[in-house]
CSV table of C-alpha atoms in Angstrom, one decimal:
chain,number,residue,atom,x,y,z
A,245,UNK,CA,8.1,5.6,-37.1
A,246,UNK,CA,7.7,3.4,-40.2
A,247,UNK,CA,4.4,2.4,-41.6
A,248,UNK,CA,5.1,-1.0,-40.7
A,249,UNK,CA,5.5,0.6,-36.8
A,250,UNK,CA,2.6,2.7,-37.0
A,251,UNK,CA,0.5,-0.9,-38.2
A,252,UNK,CA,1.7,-2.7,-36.0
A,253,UNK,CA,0.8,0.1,-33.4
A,254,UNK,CA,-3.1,-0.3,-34.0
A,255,UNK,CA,-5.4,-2.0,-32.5
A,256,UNK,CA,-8.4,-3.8,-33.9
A,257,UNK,CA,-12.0,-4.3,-32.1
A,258,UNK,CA,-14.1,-7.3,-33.1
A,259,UNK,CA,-17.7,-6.7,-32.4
A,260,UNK,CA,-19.8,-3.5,-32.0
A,261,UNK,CA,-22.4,-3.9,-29.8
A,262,UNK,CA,-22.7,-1.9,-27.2
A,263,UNK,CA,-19.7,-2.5,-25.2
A,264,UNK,CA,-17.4,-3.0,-28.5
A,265,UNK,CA,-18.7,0.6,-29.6
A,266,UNK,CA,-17.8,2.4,-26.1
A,267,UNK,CA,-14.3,0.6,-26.6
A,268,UNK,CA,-13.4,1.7,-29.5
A,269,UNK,CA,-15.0,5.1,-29.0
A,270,UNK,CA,-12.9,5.6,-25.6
A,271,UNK,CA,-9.5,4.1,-27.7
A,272,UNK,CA,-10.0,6.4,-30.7
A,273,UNK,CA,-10.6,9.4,-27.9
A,274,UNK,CA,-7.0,7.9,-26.6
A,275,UNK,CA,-5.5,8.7,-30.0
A,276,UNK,CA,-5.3,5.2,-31.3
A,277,UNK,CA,-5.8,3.6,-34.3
A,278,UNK,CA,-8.6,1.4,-34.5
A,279,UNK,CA,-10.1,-1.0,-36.9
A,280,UNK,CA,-13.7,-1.9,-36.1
A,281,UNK,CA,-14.9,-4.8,-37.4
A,282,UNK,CA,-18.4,-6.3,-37.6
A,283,UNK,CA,-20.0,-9.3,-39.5
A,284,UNK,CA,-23.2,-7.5,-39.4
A,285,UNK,CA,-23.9,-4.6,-42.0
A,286,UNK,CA,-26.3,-2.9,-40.1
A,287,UNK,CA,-23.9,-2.4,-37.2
A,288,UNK,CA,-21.1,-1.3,-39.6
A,289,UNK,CA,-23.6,1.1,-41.2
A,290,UNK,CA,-24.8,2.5,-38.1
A,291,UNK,CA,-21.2,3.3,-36.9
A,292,UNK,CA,-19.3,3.7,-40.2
A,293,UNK,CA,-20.0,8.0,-40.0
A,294,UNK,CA,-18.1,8.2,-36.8
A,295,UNK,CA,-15.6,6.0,-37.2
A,296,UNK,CA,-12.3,6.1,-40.0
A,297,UNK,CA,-12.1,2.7,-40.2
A,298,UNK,CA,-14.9,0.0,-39.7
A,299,UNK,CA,-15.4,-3.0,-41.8
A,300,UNK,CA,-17.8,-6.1,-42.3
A,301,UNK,CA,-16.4,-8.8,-41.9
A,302,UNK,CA,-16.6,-12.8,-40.2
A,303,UNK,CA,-14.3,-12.3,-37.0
A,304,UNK,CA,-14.2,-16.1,-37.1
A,305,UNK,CA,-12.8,-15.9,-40.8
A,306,UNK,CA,-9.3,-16.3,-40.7
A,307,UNK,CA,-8.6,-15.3,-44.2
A,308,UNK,CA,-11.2,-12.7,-43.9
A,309,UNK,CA,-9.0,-10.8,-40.8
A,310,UNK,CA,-5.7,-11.3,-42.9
A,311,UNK,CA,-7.0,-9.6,-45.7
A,312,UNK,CA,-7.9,-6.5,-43.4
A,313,UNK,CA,-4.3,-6.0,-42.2
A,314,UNK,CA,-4.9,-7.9,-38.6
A,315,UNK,CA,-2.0,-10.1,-38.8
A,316,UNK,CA,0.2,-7.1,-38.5
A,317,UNK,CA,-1.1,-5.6,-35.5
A,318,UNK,CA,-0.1,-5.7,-32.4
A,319,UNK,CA,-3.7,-5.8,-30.4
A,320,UNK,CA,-6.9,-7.1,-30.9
A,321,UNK,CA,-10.1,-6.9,-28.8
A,322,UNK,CA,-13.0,-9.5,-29.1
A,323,UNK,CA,-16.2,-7.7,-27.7
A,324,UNK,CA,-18.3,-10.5,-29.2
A,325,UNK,CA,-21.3,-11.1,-26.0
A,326,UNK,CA,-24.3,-12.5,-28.4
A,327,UNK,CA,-22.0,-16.0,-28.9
A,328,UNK,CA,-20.1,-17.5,-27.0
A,329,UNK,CA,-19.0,-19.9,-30.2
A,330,UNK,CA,-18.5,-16.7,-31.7
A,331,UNK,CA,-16.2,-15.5,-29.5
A,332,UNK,CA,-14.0,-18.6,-29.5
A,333,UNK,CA,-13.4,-19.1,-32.7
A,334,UNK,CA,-12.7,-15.5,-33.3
A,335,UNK,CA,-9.7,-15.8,-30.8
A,336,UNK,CA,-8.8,-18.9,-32.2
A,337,UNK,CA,-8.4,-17.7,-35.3
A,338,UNK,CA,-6.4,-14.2,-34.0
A,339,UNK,CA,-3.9,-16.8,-32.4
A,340,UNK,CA,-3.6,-18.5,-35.7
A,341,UNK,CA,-2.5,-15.0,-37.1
A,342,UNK,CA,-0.3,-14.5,-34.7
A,343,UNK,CA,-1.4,-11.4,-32.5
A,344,UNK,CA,0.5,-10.4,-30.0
A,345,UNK,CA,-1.9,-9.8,-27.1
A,346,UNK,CA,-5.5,-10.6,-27.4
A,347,UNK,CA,-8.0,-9.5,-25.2
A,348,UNK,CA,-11.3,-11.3,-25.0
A,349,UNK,CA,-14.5,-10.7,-23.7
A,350,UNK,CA,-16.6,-13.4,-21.4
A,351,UNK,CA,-19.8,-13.3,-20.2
A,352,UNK,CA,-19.3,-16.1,-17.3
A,353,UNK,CA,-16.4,-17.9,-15.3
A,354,UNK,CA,-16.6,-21.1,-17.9
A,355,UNK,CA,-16.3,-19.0,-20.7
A,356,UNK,CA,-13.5,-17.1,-19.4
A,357,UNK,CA,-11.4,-20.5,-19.3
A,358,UNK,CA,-12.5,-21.2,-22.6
A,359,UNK,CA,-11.2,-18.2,-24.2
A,360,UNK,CA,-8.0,-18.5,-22.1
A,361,UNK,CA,-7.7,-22.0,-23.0
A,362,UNK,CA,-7.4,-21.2,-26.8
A,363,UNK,CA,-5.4,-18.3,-27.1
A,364,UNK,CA,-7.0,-15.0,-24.7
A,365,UNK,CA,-3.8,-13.3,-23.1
A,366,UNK,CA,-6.4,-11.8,-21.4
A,367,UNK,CA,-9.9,-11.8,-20.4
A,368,UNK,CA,-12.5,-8.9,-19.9
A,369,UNK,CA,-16.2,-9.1,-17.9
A,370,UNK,CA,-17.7,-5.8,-19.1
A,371,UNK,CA,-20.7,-6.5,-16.9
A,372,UNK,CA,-18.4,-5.2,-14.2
A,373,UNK,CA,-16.1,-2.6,-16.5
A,374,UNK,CA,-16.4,0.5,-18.4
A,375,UNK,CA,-15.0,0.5,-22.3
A,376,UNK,CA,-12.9,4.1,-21.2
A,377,UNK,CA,-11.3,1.6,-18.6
A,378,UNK,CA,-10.9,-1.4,-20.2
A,379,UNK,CA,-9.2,1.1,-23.5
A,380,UNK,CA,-6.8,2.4,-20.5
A,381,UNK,CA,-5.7,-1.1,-19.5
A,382,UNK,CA,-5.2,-2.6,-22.9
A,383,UNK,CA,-3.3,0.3,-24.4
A,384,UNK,CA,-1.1,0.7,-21.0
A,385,UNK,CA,1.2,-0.5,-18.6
A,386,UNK,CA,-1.0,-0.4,-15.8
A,387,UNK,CA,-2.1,-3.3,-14.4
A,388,UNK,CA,-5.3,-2.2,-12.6
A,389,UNK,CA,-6.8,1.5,-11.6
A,390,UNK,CA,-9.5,3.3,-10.2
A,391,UNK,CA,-10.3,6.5,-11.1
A,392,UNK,CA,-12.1,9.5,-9.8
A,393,UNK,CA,-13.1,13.2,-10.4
A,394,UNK,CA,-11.1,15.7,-12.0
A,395,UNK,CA,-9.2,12.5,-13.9
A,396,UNK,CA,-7.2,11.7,-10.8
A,397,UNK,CA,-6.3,7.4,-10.2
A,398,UNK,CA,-5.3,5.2,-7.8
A,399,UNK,CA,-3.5,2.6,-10.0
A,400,UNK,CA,-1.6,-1.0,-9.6
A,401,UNK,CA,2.1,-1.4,-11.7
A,402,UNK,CA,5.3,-3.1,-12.6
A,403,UNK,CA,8.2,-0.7,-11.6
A,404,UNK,CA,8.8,0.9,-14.5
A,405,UNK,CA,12.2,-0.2,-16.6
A,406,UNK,CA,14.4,3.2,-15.9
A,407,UNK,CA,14.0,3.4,-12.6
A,408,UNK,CA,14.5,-0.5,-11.7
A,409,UNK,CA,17.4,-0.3,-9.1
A,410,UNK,CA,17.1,3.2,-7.8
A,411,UNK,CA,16.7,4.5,-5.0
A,412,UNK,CA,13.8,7.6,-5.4
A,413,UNK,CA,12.4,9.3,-2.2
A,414,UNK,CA,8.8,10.2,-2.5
A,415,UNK,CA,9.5,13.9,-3.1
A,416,UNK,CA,11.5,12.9,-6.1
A,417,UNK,CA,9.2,10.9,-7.4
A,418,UNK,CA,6.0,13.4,-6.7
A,419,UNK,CA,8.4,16.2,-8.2
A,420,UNK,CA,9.8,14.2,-11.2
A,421,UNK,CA,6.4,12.6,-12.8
A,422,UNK,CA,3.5,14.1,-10.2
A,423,UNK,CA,2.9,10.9,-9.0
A,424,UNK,CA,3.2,9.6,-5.3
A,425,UNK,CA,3.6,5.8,-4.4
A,426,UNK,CA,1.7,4.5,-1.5
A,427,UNK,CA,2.3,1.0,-1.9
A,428,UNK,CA,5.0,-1.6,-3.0
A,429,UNK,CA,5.1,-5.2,-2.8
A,430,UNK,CA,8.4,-7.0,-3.8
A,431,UNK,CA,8.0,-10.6,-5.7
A,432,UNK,CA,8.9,-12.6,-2.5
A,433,UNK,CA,5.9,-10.3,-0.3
A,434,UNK,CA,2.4,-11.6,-0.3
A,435,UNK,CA,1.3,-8.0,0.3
A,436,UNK,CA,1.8,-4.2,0.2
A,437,UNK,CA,3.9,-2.7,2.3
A,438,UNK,CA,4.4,1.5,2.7
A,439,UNK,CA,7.2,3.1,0.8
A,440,UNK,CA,10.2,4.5,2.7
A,441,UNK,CA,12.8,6.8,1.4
A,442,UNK,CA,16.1,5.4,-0.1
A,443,UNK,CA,13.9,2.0,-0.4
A,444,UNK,CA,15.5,0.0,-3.8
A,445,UNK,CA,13.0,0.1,-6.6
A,446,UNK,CA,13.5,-3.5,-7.5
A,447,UNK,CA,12.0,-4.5,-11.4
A,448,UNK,CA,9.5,-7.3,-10.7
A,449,UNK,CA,8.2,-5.4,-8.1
A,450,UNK,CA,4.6,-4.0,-8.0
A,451,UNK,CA,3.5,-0.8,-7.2
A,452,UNK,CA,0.3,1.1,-6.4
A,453,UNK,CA,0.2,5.3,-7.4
A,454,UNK,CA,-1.9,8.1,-7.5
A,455,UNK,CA,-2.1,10.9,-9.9
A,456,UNK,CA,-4.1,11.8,-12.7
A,457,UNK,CA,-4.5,9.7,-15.8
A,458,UNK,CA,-1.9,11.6,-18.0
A,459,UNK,CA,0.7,11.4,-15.1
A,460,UNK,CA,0.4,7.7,-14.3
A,461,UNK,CA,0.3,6.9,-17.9
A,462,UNK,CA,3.5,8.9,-18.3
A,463,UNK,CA,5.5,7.6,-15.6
A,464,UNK,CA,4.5,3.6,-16.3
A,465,UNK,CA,6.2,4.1,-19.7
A,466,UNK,CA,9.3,5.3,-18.6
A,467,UNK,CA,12.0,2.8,-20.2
């Protein structure tokens, strides 16, 4: 991969309080390349030891998050909770740089609109999730799990792109990737039905699995 590829690859968390810290903790743990950024010095001091890259910086500075390399990635995270004026402008001016997918954090249903209204592709309530699940979500395919002991998940997705149009039985499927769907719902269905064998794996469709972490991470990227 170029260096331009492995940039545009990384992933960049605004805000380290509590909740920004366990993200970009749980992403680094992931294997990801994270930028923490922090307009306080104390919080950049207090974290700078275990992280490789943490800077101070206005996330509401547009010229201050271009000079740091943000316009060229891919993802950015705004874990901002003390202000909510804060948090705004900081998506506001991600959206200016053009950042592909921008995840936001809100701390009620109003500011949740906000924050989509300006620019949030999508919007976080950490009161009600984990930084390790919130770092599975944004650097995934899934679009919702729950997981249990020993690693193992029960988690919502899009049919992944190589296997739109085939027909897989569930022993296949378990024997291929280790995972085992118990759930499909085609676009036209209002809700999950049981999978049968020799049932079409259409591409819009939406599908619920279980199988560890590392096995439903595998088989969502399939392409």
């Amino acid at each position: 991969m170029s260096a331009r590829g492995k940039e545009r690859d990384g992933i960049v968390v605004i805000g380290l309080g509590r909740f920004g810290w366990h993200l970009t903790d749980s992403l680094v743990k992931l294997g990801h390349d994270v930028l923490a950024v922090d307009r306080s010095a104390e919080q950049v001091q207090k974290w700078s030891s275990q992280l490789d890259r943490v800077a101070q910086a206005d996330g509401t500075d547009e010229d201050a998050l271009r000079q740091l390399g943000v316009a060229d990635l891919r993802r950015a995270v705004v874990a901002i909770g003390a202000s909510v004026e804060g948090s705004v402008l900081t998506v506001l001016a991600l959206a200016e740089l053009g950042v592909p997918q921008i995840w936001a954090r809100a701390t009620s249903g109003q500011h949740a609109k906000i924050l989509s209204s300006v620019g949030a592709h999508h919007v976080i309530f950490p009161e009600a999730e984990t930084g390790e699940r919130v770092a599975h979500l944004i650097v995934s395919n899934l679009l919702d799990f729950v997981e249990f002991g020993d690693a193992f998940a029960i988690a919502k997705l899009r049919v992944p792109a190589a296997l739109a149009g085939q027909t897989l039985g569930e022993k296949q499927l378990w024997d291929r990737y280790g995972v085992r769907v118990i759930g499909i719902k085609s676009p036209d269905e209002k809700r999950f039905r049981y999978v049968s064998d020799g049932l079409e794996l259409r591409q819009e469709s939406t599908l619920v699995v279980e199988g560890t972490i590392d096995q439903i991470q595998t088989f969502s990227a399939l392409s």
